[in-house]
mmCIF file of C-alpha atoms and ligand atoms in Angstrom:
data_model
loop_
_atom_site.group_PDB
_atom_site.id
_atom_site.type_symbol
_atom_site.label_atom_id
_atom_site.label_comp_id
_atom_site.label_asym_id
_atom_site.label_seq_id
_atom_site.Cartn_x
_atom_site.Cartn_y
_atom_site.Cartn_z
ATOM 1 C CA MET A 1 32.341 19.396 -19.729
ATOM 2 C CA ALA A 2 33.700 22.324 -17.901
ATOM 3 C CA PHE A 3 32.636 25.760 -16.789
ATOM 4 C CA PRO A 4 32.356 28.411 -18.234
ATOM 5 C CA ARG A 5 31.330 26.762 -21.511
ATOM 6 C CA HIS A 6 28.838 24.580 -19.659
ATOM 7 C CA ARG A 7 26.354 26.263 -17.362
ATOM 8 C CA PRO A 8 23.623 23.924 -16.032
ATOM 9 C CA ARG A 9 21.724 26.973 -14.753
ATOM 10 C CA ARG A 10 20.832 27.859 -18.370
ATOM 11 C CA LEU A 11 18.206 25.089 -18.240
ATOM 12 C CA ARG A 12 16.708 26.364 -15.013
ATOM 13 C CA VAL A 13 15.839 29.962 -15.837
ATOM 14 C CA ASN A 14 12.059 29.599 -15.851
ATOM 15 C CA GLU A 15 9.312 27.038 -15.398
ATOM 16 C CA SER A 16 8.896 26.531 -19.145
ATOM 17 C CA ILE A 17 12.426 25.289 -19.724
ATOM 18 C CA ARG A 18 12.439 23.438 -16.412
ATOM 19 C CA SER A 19 9.311 21.578 -17.443
ATOM 20 C CA LEU A 20 10.895 20.655 -20.796
ATOM 21 C CA VAL A 21 13.932 19.035 -19.181
ATOM 22 C CA ARG A 22 12.108 17.477 -16.238
ATOM 23 C CA GLU A 23 12.981 13.779 -16.038
ATOM 24 C CA THR A 24 10.240 12.527 -13.752
ATOM 25 C CA GLY A 25 6.569 13.385 -13.977
ATOM 26 C CA LEU A 26 3.747 12.322 -11.699
ATOM 27 C CA VAL A 27 0.176 11.677 -12.771
ATOM 28 C CA PRO A 28 -2.817 10.504 -10.713
ATOM 29 C CA GLN A 29 -2.589 7.232 -12.661
ATOM 30 C CA ASP A 30 0.570 6.420 -10.681
ATOM 31 C CA PHE A 31 -1.343 6.142 -7.438
ATOM 32 C CA ILE A 32 -3.144 3.484 -5.447
ATOM 33 C CA TYR A 33 -5.317 4.925 -2.682
ATOM 34 C CA PRO A 34 -5.570 2.897 0.567
ATOM 35 C CA LEU A 35 -8.924 2.928 2.369
ATOM 36 C CA PHE A 36 -10.162 1.597 5.716
ATOM 37 C CA VAL A 37 -13.614 0.065 5.767
ATOM 38 C CA VAL A 38 -15.741 -0.489 8.882
ATOM 39 C CA HIS A 39 -19.183 -1.893 9.726
ATOM 40 C CA GLY A 40 -22.166 0.431 9.979
ATOM 41 C CA LYS A 41 -23.867 3.087 7.868
ATOM 42 C CA ARG A 42 -22.944 6.712 7.213
ATOM 43 C CA VAL A 43 -19.704 6.296 9.151
ATOM 44 C CA ARG A 44 -16.948 8.726 8.164
ATOM 45 C CA ARG A 45 -14.644 9.017 11.160
ATOM 46 C CA GLU A 46 -11.327 10.739 10.756
ATOM 47 C CA ILE A 47 -8.288 8.749 11.900
ATOM 48 C CA ALA A 48 -6.622 11.032 14.426
ATOM 49 C CA SER A 49 -3.035 10.197 13.506
ATOM 50 C CA MET A 50 -3.727 10.357 9.756
ATOM 51 C CA PRO A 51 -5.525 13.645 9.004
ATOM 52 C CA GLY A 52 -7.707 13.463 5.902
ATOM 53 C CA ASN A 53 -8.054 9.671 6.162
ATOM 54 C CA PHE A 54 -11.186 8.045 7.502
ATOM 55 C CA HIS A 55 -12.816 4.917 8.803
ATOM 56 C CA LEU A 56 -15.576 4.504 6.243
ATOM 57 C CA SER A 57 -18.678 2.354 6.206
ATOM 58 C CA VAL A 58 -19.392 0.708 2.859
ATOM 59 C CA ASP A 59 -21.801 3.447 1.682
ATOM 60 C CA GLU A 60 -19.242 6.167 2.466
ATOM 61 C CA LEU A 61 -16.420 4.083 1.015
ATOM 62 C CA VAL A 62 -18.172 3.995 -2.339
ATOM 63 C CA LYS A 63 -18.424 7.806 -2.318
ATOM 64 C CA GLU A 64 -14.796 8.253 -1.382
ATOM 65 C CA ALA A 65 -13.638 5.765 -4.018
ATOM 66 C CA GLU A 66 -15.795 7.469 -6.646
ATOM 67 C CA GLY A 67 -14.240 10.815 -5.796
ATOM 68 C CA ALA A 68 -10.771 9.356 -6.180
ATOM 69 C CA TYR A 69 -11.661 7.597 -9.424
ATOM 70 C CA ASN A 70 -13.047 10.827 -10.876
ATOM 71 C CA GLN A 71 -9.721 12.463 -10.102
ATOM 72 C CA GLY A 72 -7.952 9.864 -12.241
ATOM 73 C CA ILE A 73 -6.799 7.525 -9.489
ATOM 74 C CA PRO A 74 -7.290 4.064 -10.976
ATOM 75 C CA ALA A 75 -7.172 1.816 -7.918
ATOM 76 C CA VAL A 76 -7.962 1.485 -4.239
ATOM 77 C CA LEU A 77 -6.391 -0.849 -1.670
ATOM 78 C CA LEU A 78 -8.807 -2.028 1.005
ATOM 79 C CA PHE A 79 -8.204 -2.757 4.668
ATOM 80 C CA GLY A 80 -11.013 -4.011 6.886
ATOM 81 C CA LEU A 81 -11.853 -3.588 10.554
ATOM 82 C CA PRO A 82 -13.937 -6.566 11.702
ATOM 83 C CA LYS A 83 -16.666 -6.565 14.340
ATOM 84 C CA LYS A 84 -14.942 -9.178 16.431
ATOM 85 C CA LYS A 85 -11.411 -10.508 16.584
ATOM 86 C CA ASP A 86 -10.485 -14.094 17.454
ATOM 87 C CA ARG A 87 -7.468 -16.408 17.512
ATOM 88 C CA GLU A 88 -7.646 -17.387 13.846
ATOM 89 C CA GLY A 89 -8.931 -14.119 12.468
ATOM 90 C CA SER A 90 -11.999 -15.929 11.192
ATOM 91 C CA GLU A 91 -13.868 -12.785 10.107
ATOM 92 C CA SER A 92 -11.185 -12.329 7.470
ATOM 93 C CA PHE A 93 -12.521 -15.251 5.469
ATOM 94 C CA LYS A 94 -16.276 -14.838 5.990
ATOM 95 C CA LYS A 95 -18.398 -14.381 2.921
ATOM 96 C CA ALA A 96 -20.133 -11.449 4.635
ATOM 97 C CA GLY A 97 -16.895 -10.029 6.066
ATOM 98 C CA ILE A 98 -16.434 -6.310 5.854
ATOM 99 C CA VAL A 99 -13.882 -6.336 3.027
ATOM 100 C CA GLN A 100 -15.951 -8.856 1.067
ATOM 101 C CA GLN A 101 -18.996 -6.549 1.402
ATOM 102 C CA ALA A 102 -16.914 -3.573 0.349
ATOM 103 C CA VAL A 103 -15.564 -5.330 -2.738
ATOM 104 C CA ARG A 104 -19.073 -6.324 -3.833
ATOM 105 C CA ALA A 105 -20.366 -2.779 -3.423
ATOM 106 C CA LEU A 106 -17.424 -1.167 -5.215
ATOM 107 C CA LYS A 107 -17.507 -3.550 -8.177
ATOM 108 C CA LYS A 108 -21.257 -3.018 -8.481
ATOM 109 C CA GLU A 109 -21.235 0.777 -8.257
ATOM 110 C CA LEU A 110 -17.881 1.495 -9.926
ATOM 111 C CA PRO A 111 -17.103 -1.453 -12.195
ATOM 112 C CA ASP A 112 -14.063 0.206 -13.787
ATOM 113 C CA LEU A 113 -12.386 1.143 -10.536
ATOM 114 C CA TYR A 114 -9.609 -1.395 -9.934
ATOM 115 C CA VAL A 115 -10.121 -2.963 -6.525
ATOM 116 C CA ILE A 116 -7.200 -4.439 -4.590
ATOM 117 C CA THR A 117 -7.458 -6.063 -1.158
ATOM 118 C CA ASP A 118 -4.815 -6.413 1.489
ATOM 119 C CA VAL A 119 -4.604 -10.057 2.511
ATOM 120 C CA CYS A 120 -3.427 -10.449 6.098
ATOM 121 C CA LEU A 121 -4.657 -11.605 9.480
ATOM 122 C CA CYS A 122 -3.391 -8.910 11.843
ATOM 123 C CA GLU A 123 -6.547 -6.770 11.739
ATOM 124 C CA TYR A 124 -8.651 -9.853 12.511
ATOM 125 C CA THR A 125 -6.724 -11.746 15.177
ATOM 126 C CA ASP A 126 -7.148 -11.010 18.890
ATOM 127 C CA HIS A 127 -3.354 -11.200 19.324
ATOM 128 C CA GLY A 128 -2.688 -8.829 16.400
ATOM 129 C CA HIS A 129 -0.102 -10.992 14.655
ATOM 130 C CA CYS A 130 -0.181 -11.631 10.920
ATOM 131 C CA GLY A 131 -0.467 -15.398 11.301
ATOM 132 C CA LYS A 132 -1.781 -18.261 13.368
ATOM 133 C CA ILE A 133 -0.128 -18.727 16.749
ATOM 134 C CA VAL A 134 1.017 -22.256 17.575
ATOM 135 C CA ASP A 135 3.008 -22.807 20.783
ATOM 136 C CA GLY A 136 3.534 -19.072 21.190
ATOM 137 C CA ARG A 137 4.957 -18.587 17.695
ATOM 138 C CA VAL A 138 3.541 -17.447 14.385
ATOM 139 C CA ASP A 139 3.256 -20.720 12.478
ATOM 140 C CA ASN A 140 4.139 -20.244 8.833
ATOM 141 C CA ASP A 141 2.533 -23.205 7.110
ATOM 142 C CA GLN A 142 -0.732 -23.201 9.039
ATOM 143 C CA THR A 143 -1.091 -19.490 8.271
ATOM 144 C CA LEU A 144 -0.849 -20.165 4.530
ATOM 145 C CA LYS A 145 -4.152 -22.035 4.571
ATOM 146 C CA LEU A 146 -5.943 -19.129 6.264
ATOM 147 C CA LEU A 147 -4.464 -16.594 3.851
ATOM 148 C CA ALA A 148 -5.473 -18.657 0.837
ATOM 149 C CA ARG A 149 -8.974 -18.957 2.224
ATOM 150 C CA GLN A 150 -9.172 -15.204 2.774
ATOM 151 C CA ALA A 151 -7.932 -14.467 -0.754
ATOM 152 C CA LEU A 152 -10.543 -16.844 -2.184
ATOM 153 C CA THR A 153 -13.399 -15.030 -0.442
ATOM 154 C CA HIS A 154 -12.101 -11.751 -1.872
ATOM 155 C CA ALA A 155 -12.011 -13.343 -5.325
ATOM 156 C CA GLU A 156 -15.568 -14.615 -4.910
ATOM 157 C CA ALA A 157 -16.636 -11.079 -4.047
ATOM 158 C CA GLY A 158 -15.130 -9.889 -7.344
ATOM 159 C CA VAL A 159 -11.786 -8.382 -6.412
ATOM 160 C CA ASP A 160 -9.371 -7.528 -9.230
ATOM 161 C CA MET A 161 -6.129 -8.066 -7.340
ATOM 162 C CA VAL A 162 -5.066 -9.430 -3.961
ATOM 163 C CA ALA A 163 -2.056 -8.130 -2.060
ATOM 164 C CA PRO A 164 -0.690 -10.385 0.689
ATOM 165 C CA SER A 165 1.150 -8.355 3.339
ATOM 166 C CA ASP A 166 1.817 -10.998 5.975
ATOM 167 C CA MET A 167 5.394 -11.970 5.007
ATOM 168 C CA MET A 168 4.918 -15.714 5.530
ATOM 169 C CA ASP A 169 7.203 -17.820 3.350
ATOM 170 C CA GLY A 170 5.425 -19.416 0.413
ATOM 171 C CA ARG A 171 2.242 -17.397 0.638
ATOM 172 C CA VAL A 172 2.346 -16.179 -2.944
ATOM 173 C CA ALA A 173 2.446 -19.756 -4.242
ATOM 174 C CA ALA A 174 -0.248 -20.867 -1.803
ATOM 175 C CA ILE A 175 -2.603 -18.034 -2.773
ATOM 176 C CA ARG A 176 -1.910 -18.328 -6.514
ATOM 177 C CA GLN A 177 -2.563 -22.060 -6.383
ATOM 178 C CA ALA A 178 -5.820 -21.646 -4.447
ATOM 179 C CA LEU A 179 -7.056 -18.956 -6.844
ATOM 180 C CA ASP A 180 -6.195 -20.995 -9.935
ATOM 181 C CA ASP A 181 -7.718 -24.179 -8.537
ATOM 182 C CA GLU A 182 -11.013 -22.401 -7.886
ATOM 183 C CA GLY A 183 -11.232 -20.766 -11.300
ATOM 184 C CA PHE A 184 -9.891 -17.319 -10.386
ATOM 185 C CA SER A 185 -6.888 -17.224 -12.690
ATOM 186 C CA ARG A 186 -8.015 -13.706 -13.717
ATOM 187 C CA VAL A 187 -7.326 -12.316 -10.242
ATOM 188 C CA ALA A 188 -3.910 -10.626 -10.156
ATOM 189 C CA LEU A 189 -1.475 -10.740 -7.260
ATOM 190 C CA MET A 190 0.723 -7.965 -5.917
ATOM 191 C CA SER A 191 3.038 -9.185 -3.181
ATOM 192 C CA TYR A 192 4.399 -7.099 -0.375
ATOM 193 C CA ALA A 193 7.679 -8.751 -1.361
ATOM 194 C CA ALA A 194 10.226 -6.655 0.513
ATOM 195 C CA LYS A 195 8.311 -5.598 3.586
ATOM 196 C CA TYR A 196 10.479 -4.381 6.416
ATOM 197 C CA GLY A 197 9.813 -4.586 10.149
ATOM 198 C CA SER A 198 9.361 -0.848 10.413
ATOM 199 C CA ALA A 199 8.371 1.693 13.041
ATOM 200 C CA PHE A 200 6.900 3.742 10.176
ATOM 201 C CA TYR A 201 3.731 1.630 10.463
ATOM 202 C CA GLY A 202 2.813 3.252 13.778
ATOM 203 C CA PRO A 203 -0.221 5.308 12.696
ATOM 204 C CA PHE A 204 -1.559 2.430 10.575
ATOM 205 C CA ARG A 205 -1.703 0.181 13.599
ATOM 206 C CA GLU A 206 -3.996 2.721 15.186
ATOM 207 C CA ALA A 207 -6.003 3.068 11.961
ATOM 208 C CA ALA A 208 -6.362 -0.691 11.525
ATOM 209 C CA ASP A 209 -6.328 -1.534 15.227
ATOM 210 C CA SER A 210 -3.685 -4.158 14.493
ATOM 211 C CA ALA A 211 -0.816 -3.674 16.950
ATOM 212 C CA PRO A 212 0.528 -7.037 18.141
ATOM 213 C CA ALA A 213 -0.553 -7.844 21.728
ATOM 214 C CA PHE A 214 2.814 -9.432 22.511
ATOM 215 C CA GLY A 215 6.247 -9.310 20.894
ATOM 216 C CA ASP A 216 6.737 -7.670 17.515
ATOM 217 C CA ARG A 217 6.784 -8.616 13.837
ATOM 218 C CA ARG A 218 10.517 -9.124 13.505
ATOM 219 C CA SER A 219 10.293 -12.887 13.106
ATOM 220 C CA TYR A 220 8.487 -12.430 9.795
ATOM 221 C CA GLN A 221 9.082 -8.888 8.489
ATOM 222 C CA MET A 222 12.533 -7.998 7.154
ATOM 223 C CA ASP A 223 15.442 -6.441 8.987
ATOM 224 C CA PRO A 224 15.772 -2.777 7.864
ATOM 225 C CA ALA A 225 19.511 -3.292 7.495
ATOM 226 C CA ASN A 226 19.183 -5.741 4.598
ATOM 227 C CA ALA A 227 19.044 -4.956 0.878
ATOM 228 C CA ARG A 228 20.410 -8.141 -0.727
ATOM 229 C CA GLU A 229 17.812 -10.107 1.177
ATOM 230 C CA ALA A 230 15.117 -7.963 -0.460
ATOM 231 C CA LEU A 231 16.278 -9.138 -3.881
ATOM 232 C CA ARG A 232 15.988 -12.744 -2.731
ATOM 233 C CA GLU A 233 12.475 -12.147 -1.389
ATOM 234 C CA VAL A 234 11.441 -10.467 -4.634
ATOM 235 C CA ALA A 235 12.945 -13.256 -6.766
ATOM 236 C CA MET A 236 11.064 -15.888 -4.761
ATOM 237 C CA ASP A 237 7.752 -14.044 -5.037
ATOM 238 C CA ILE A 238 8.084 -13.611 -8.804
ATOM 239 C CA GLU A 239 8.953 -17.298 -9.091
ATOM 240 C CA GLU A 240 5.851 -18.138 -7.024
ATOM 241 C CA GLY A 241 3.614 -16.092 -9.316
ATOM 242 C CA ALA A 242 3.520 -12.470 -8.172
ATOM 243 C CA ASP A 243 2.454 -10.103 -10.979
ATOM 244 C CA ILE A 244 3.676 -6.972 -9.187
ATOM 245 C CA VAL A 245 6.217 -6.726 -6.373
ATOM 246 C CA MET A 246 6.226 -4.102 -3.676
ATOM 247 C CA VAL A 247 8.839 -2.462 -1.489
ATOM 248 C CA LYS A 248 7.577 -1.110 1.830
ATOM 249 C CA PRO A 249 8.080 1.428 3.355
ATOM 250 C CA ALA A 250 9.176 3.707 0.505
ATOM 251 C CA MET A 251 11.078 6.802 1.648
ATOM 252 C CA ALA A 252 13.712 5.171 3.819
ATOM 253 C CA TYR A 253 14.095 2.313 1.297
ATOM 254 C CA LEU A 254 14.519 4.116 -2.026
ATOM 255 C CA ASP A 255 17.798 2.272 -2.592
ATOM 256 C CA VAL A 256 15.853 -0.992 -2.407
ATOM 257 C CA VAL A 257 13.263 0.342 -4.881
ATOM 258 C CA ARG A 258 16.100 1.162 -7.269
ATOM 259 C CA LEU A 259 17.797 -2.237 -6.838
ATOM 260 C CA VAL A 260 14.545 -4.089 -7.456
ATOM 261 C CA ARG A 261 13.778 -1.906 -10.484
ATOM 262 C CA GLU A 262 17.188 -2.665 -12.010
ATOM 263 C CA ARG A 263 17.177 -6.387 -11.352
ATOM 264 C CA PHE A 264 13.615 -7.388 -12.312
ATOM 265 C CA ASP A 265 11.264 -6.678 -15.182
ATOM 266 C CA VAL A 266 7.914 -6.877 -13.414
ATOM 267 C CA PRO A 267 6.120 -3.691 -12.309
ATOM 268 C CA VAL A 268 7.428 -2.347 -9.011
ATOM 269 C CA ALA A 269 5.197 -0.721 -6.408
ATOM 270 C CA ALA A 270 6.365 1.273 -3.405
ATOM 271 C CA TYR A 271 4.205 1.838 -0.328
ATOM 272 C CA ASN A 272 4.475 5.354 1.084
ATOM 273 C CA VAL A 273 3.305 4.182 4.507
ATOM 274 C CA SER A 274 1.318 5.749 7.317
ATOM 275 C CA GLY A 275 4.287 7.049 9.330
ATOM 276 C CA GLU A 276 5.771 8.747 6.272
ATOM 277 C CA PHE A 277 2.417 10.395 5.656
ATOM 278 C CA SER A 278 1.795 11.433 9.254
ATOM 279 C CA MET A 279 5.255 12.968 9.680
ATOM 280 C CA VAL A 280 4.503 15.359 6.832
ATOM 281 C CA LYS A 281 1.131 16.271 8.324
ATOM 282 C CA ALA A 282 2.547 16.768 11.814
ATOM 283 C CA ALA A 283 5.456 18.929 10.694
ATOM 284 C CA GLU A 284 3.098 20.957 8.516
ATOM 285 C CA ARG A 285 0.783 21.575 11.488
ATOM 286 C CA LEU A 286 3.708 22.778 13.516
ATOM 287 C CA GLY A 287 4.514 25.192 10.718
ATOM 288 C CA TRP A 288 7.914 23.622 10.182
ATOM 289 C CA ILE A 289 7.521 22.565 6.549
ATOM 290 C CA GLU A 290 5.380 23.395 3.546
ATOM 291 C CA GLY A 291 3.342 20.203 3.520
ATOM 292 C CA ARG A 292 2.197 20.235 -0.095
ATOM 293 C CA ARG A 293 5.646 20.800 -1.519
ATOM 294 C CA VAL A 294 7.178 18.154 0.727
ATOM 295 C CA MET A 295 4.428 15.740 -0.332
ATOM 296 C CA MET A 296 5.157 16.280 -4.029
ATOM 297 C CA GLU A 297 8.901 16.027 -3.465
ATOM 298 C CA ILE A 298 8.493 12.694 -1.657
ATOM 299 C CA LEU A 299 6.181 11.237 -4.302
ATOM 300 C CA THR A 300 8.467 12.419 -7.111
ATOM 301 C CA SER A 301 11.465 10.838 -5.372
ATOM 302 C CA ILE A 302 9.699 7.500 -5.104
ATOM 303 C CA LYS A 303 8.946 7.561 -8.813
ATOM 304 C CA ARG A 304 12.475 8.737 -9.648
ATOM 305 C CA ALA A 305 13.880 5.809 -7.649
ATOM 306 C CA GLY A 306 12.082 3.501 -10.056
ATOM 307 C CA ALA A 307 8.613 2.769 -8.716
ATOM 308 C CA ASP A 308 5.921 2.344 -11.368
ATOM 309 C CA ILE A 309 3.178 2.473 -8.779
ATOM 310 C CA ILE A 310 2.936 4.480 -5.562
ATOM 311 C CA ILE A 311 0.560 3.427 -2.819
ATOM 312 C CA THR A 312 -0.113 6.591 -0.857
ATOM 313 C CA TYR A 313 -2.535 8.246 1.569
ATOM 314 C CA HIS A 314 -1.647 11.487 -0.247
ATOM 315 C CA ALA A 315 -3.241 10.177 -3.472
ATOM 316 C CA ARG A 316 -6.270 12.479 -3.605
ATOM 317 C CA GLU A 317 -4.442 15.545 -2.365
ATOM 318 C CA ALA A 318 -1.608 14.970 -4.822
ATOM 319 C CA ALA A 319 -4.050 14.396 -7.687
ATOM 320 C CA GLU A 320 -5.734 17.685 -6.825
ATOM 321 C CA TYR A 321 -2.408 19.471 -6.760
ATOM 322 C CA LEU A 322 -1.393 17.999 -10.125
ATOM 323 C CA LYS A 323 -4.653 19.131 -11.705
ATOM 324 C CA HIS A 324 -4.174 22.778 -10.867
ATOM 325 C CA LYS A 325 -0.422 22.885 -11.196
ATOM 326 C CA LEU A 326 -0.063 21.162 -14.579
HETATM 327 C C1 LIG B 401 -0.789 -5.550 7.595
HETATM 328 C C2 LIG B 401 -0.298 -4.268 7.035
HETATM 329 C C3 LIG B 401 0.414 -3.242 7.664
HETATM 330 C C4 LIG B 401 0.535 -2.215 6.728
HETATM 331 C C5 LIG B 401 -0.069 -2.669 5.564
HETATM 332 N N1 LIG B 401 -0.557 -3.944 5.761
HETATM 333 C C6 LIG B 401 0.891 -3.092 9.063
HETATM 334 C C7 LIG B 401 1.942 -3.943 9.607
HETATM 335 O O1 LIG B 401 2.522 -4.798 8.951
HETATM 336 O O2 LIG B 401 2.217 -3.772 10.791
HETATM 337 C C8 LIG B 401 1.188 -0.894 6.964
HETATM 338 C C9 LIG B 401 0.639 0.246 6.182
HETATM 339 C C10 LIG B 401 1.025 1.597 6.666
HETATM 340 O O3 LIG B 401 1.727 1.788 7.660
HETATM 341 O O4 LIG B 401 0.588 2.542 6.005
HETATM 342 N N2 LIG B 401 0.153 -6.520 7.832
#
């Protein structure tokens, strides 16, 4: 295959031929849209570090989710901000907790929208860690009980899928078991299987008010230097009953997305996290990049790396772009 007989540029002369040979296409059905729900009524407060994303009260959340659904985005991922935080994160497993209220409202108003909840304690604990603190450390096995309890209250509210993001060992099995024992075998589980201890979560911790009060998350989230370990984490979660496995963050971990895609046959999700999103917005504001094109390039790369599902704050903007462009 040598020049001059072969000229790759022949297949790039105009958009028509480029579109025929394009290997990776995006559709709104690839996206999960994360949303932050708060107490109150008619609250729609923009999150400063994440332009275009809001703290939404349940009434406003339903509107936002409906808008996304009408654009073809099939699913939302909910995060809750409680009224009060305490040591055990007890609002996370209250029947009338904010996420539980949100799930009930969404399933009532938009029954076909697929509702996923993040299952974790960090937004609900006064210390901001993802588990229960015992003797100054995040205790794995005691945390499992709280996570299972939280997942059950989401199931009772009617959630379609739960997504544990805490990175405790054994939490997929603990949650799956609790759901099955209580008659919720229909509820699916997406695990944040390879979740790295990443500085890319910075804006989220402002959005979810979940920065740890002491230390960091490195005793439970993965070391960014490790890829083989991700395969072990993913294998364990599938064994424990995960229906979908996730790699997080996405952009700086596309090699891990690819490795997971090649090794396993379950659907793979990648989380295009808050810091990845905010960097695009910030650089765009400074006039340094063309934000929309960079957004589409990033999302396309995540899909090209092998993700079936992309969790992204760009979901609505990207869906809008795809509608007019395609
Ligand atoms: C909760 C959780 C986090 C994110 C999703 N679930 C934050 C963290 O682990 O510190 C990050 C999402 C994002 O940055 O967009 N454990």
